Amino acid sequence: MTWKQALLLSCFSAVVLLSTENRQKLRADELRREYYEEQRNEFENFVEEQNDEQEERSREAVEQWRQWHYDGLHPSYLYNRHHI
């Protein structure tokens, strides 16, 4: 084996090694990206559910307040709405 062939072989093996390392890094980046995307989606779902629950509690509290303070002189707000 001549020195040119040895140099070419060592350069080729270095390229293959770098290519393998790059593939491993790309795969690790992809897995990390998928993990953080999943975490973000779970958190967004959690926040949305919390907001929905808070909105429901607020709506129920307002409804209870309206029923408690209804004086019977005016039609209930449920019958006085202009839209359904």
Coordinates of C-alpha atoms in Angstrom, one line a residue:
M1 CA 0.0 0.0 0.0
T2 CA 1.5 3.3 -1.0
W3 CA 1.4 6.4 1.1
K4 CA -1.2 7.9 -1.2
Q5 CA -3.5 5.0 -0.7
A6 CA -2.9 5.0 3.0
L7 CA -3.7 8.8 3.1
L8 CA -6.8 8.3 1.0
L9 CA -8.0 5.4 3.2
S10 CA -7.4 7.4 6.4
C11 CA -9.3 10.4 4.9
F12 CA -12.2 8.2 3.9
S13 CA -12.4 6.5 7.3
A14 CA -12.4 10.0 8.9
V15 CA -15.2 11.1 6.7
V16 CA -17.2 8.0 7.5
L17 CA -16.6 8.6 11.3
L18 CA -17.7 12.2 11.0
S19 CA -20.7 11.1 9.0
T20 CA -21.6 8.6 11.7
E21 CA -21.1 11.2 14.5
N22 CA -23.3 13.7 12.6
R23 CA -26.1 11.1 12.2
Q24 CA -25.9 10.4 15.9
K25 CA -26.1 14.1 16.7
L26 CA -29.0 14.7 14.3
R27 CA -30.8 11.7 15.8
A28 CA -30.2 13.0 19.3
D29 CA -31.4 16.5 18.3
E30 CA -34.5 15.0 16.8
L31 CA -35.3 13.0 19.9
R32 CA -34.7 16.1 22.1
R33 CA -37.0 18.2 19.8
E34 CA -39.7 15.5 20.0
Y35 CA -39.4 15.3 23.8
Y36 CA -39.7 19.1 24.3
E37 CA -42.6 19.3 21.8
E38 CA -44.4 16.6 23.7
Q39 CA -43.7 18.4 27.0
R40 CA -45.0 21.7 25.5
N41 CA -48.1 20.1 24.2
E42 CA -48.9 18.4 27.6
F43 CA -48.3 21.8 29.4
E44 CA -50.6 23.6 26.9
N45 CA -53.3 21.0 27.4
F46 CA -52.9 21.3 31.2
V47 CA -53.2 25.1 31.0
E48 CA -56.2 25.0 28.7
E49 CA -57.9 22.5 31.0
Q50 CA -57.2 24.8 34.0
N51 CA -58.5 27.8 32.2
D52 CA -61.7 25.9 31.2
E53 CA -62.2 24.8 34.8
Q54 CA -61.7 28.4 36.1
E55 CA -64.1 29.7 33.5
E56 CA -66.7 27.1 34.5
R57 CA -66.3 28.0 38.2
S58 CA -66.7 31.7 37.4
R59 CA -69.7 31.1 35.3
E60 CA -71.3 29.0 38.1
A61 CA -70.5 31.7 40.7
V62 CA -72.1 34.4 38.6
E63 CA -75.1 32.2 38.0
Q64 CA -75.5 31.6 41.8
W65 CA -75.1 35.3 42.5
R66 CA -77.8 36.1 39.9
Q67 CA -80.2 33.6 41.4
W68 CA -79.5 34.8 44.9
H69 CA -80.1 38.4 44.1
Y70 CA -83.0 38.0 41.7
D71 CA -85.9 40.1 43.1
G72 CA -88.7 38.6 41.0
L73 CA -89.7 42.0 39.6
H74 CA -87.9 41.7 36.3
P75 CA -87.7 38.7 34.0
S76 CA -84.7 36.5 34.6
Y77 CA -81.7 37.3 32.5
L78 CA -82.1 33.9 30.9
Y79 CA -85.3 35.1 29.3
N80 CA -84.0 38.6 28.6
R81 CA -81.1 37.6 26.3
H82 CA -81.1 38.7 22.7
H83 CA -79.2 35.7 21.5
I84 CA -79.2 32.1 22.3

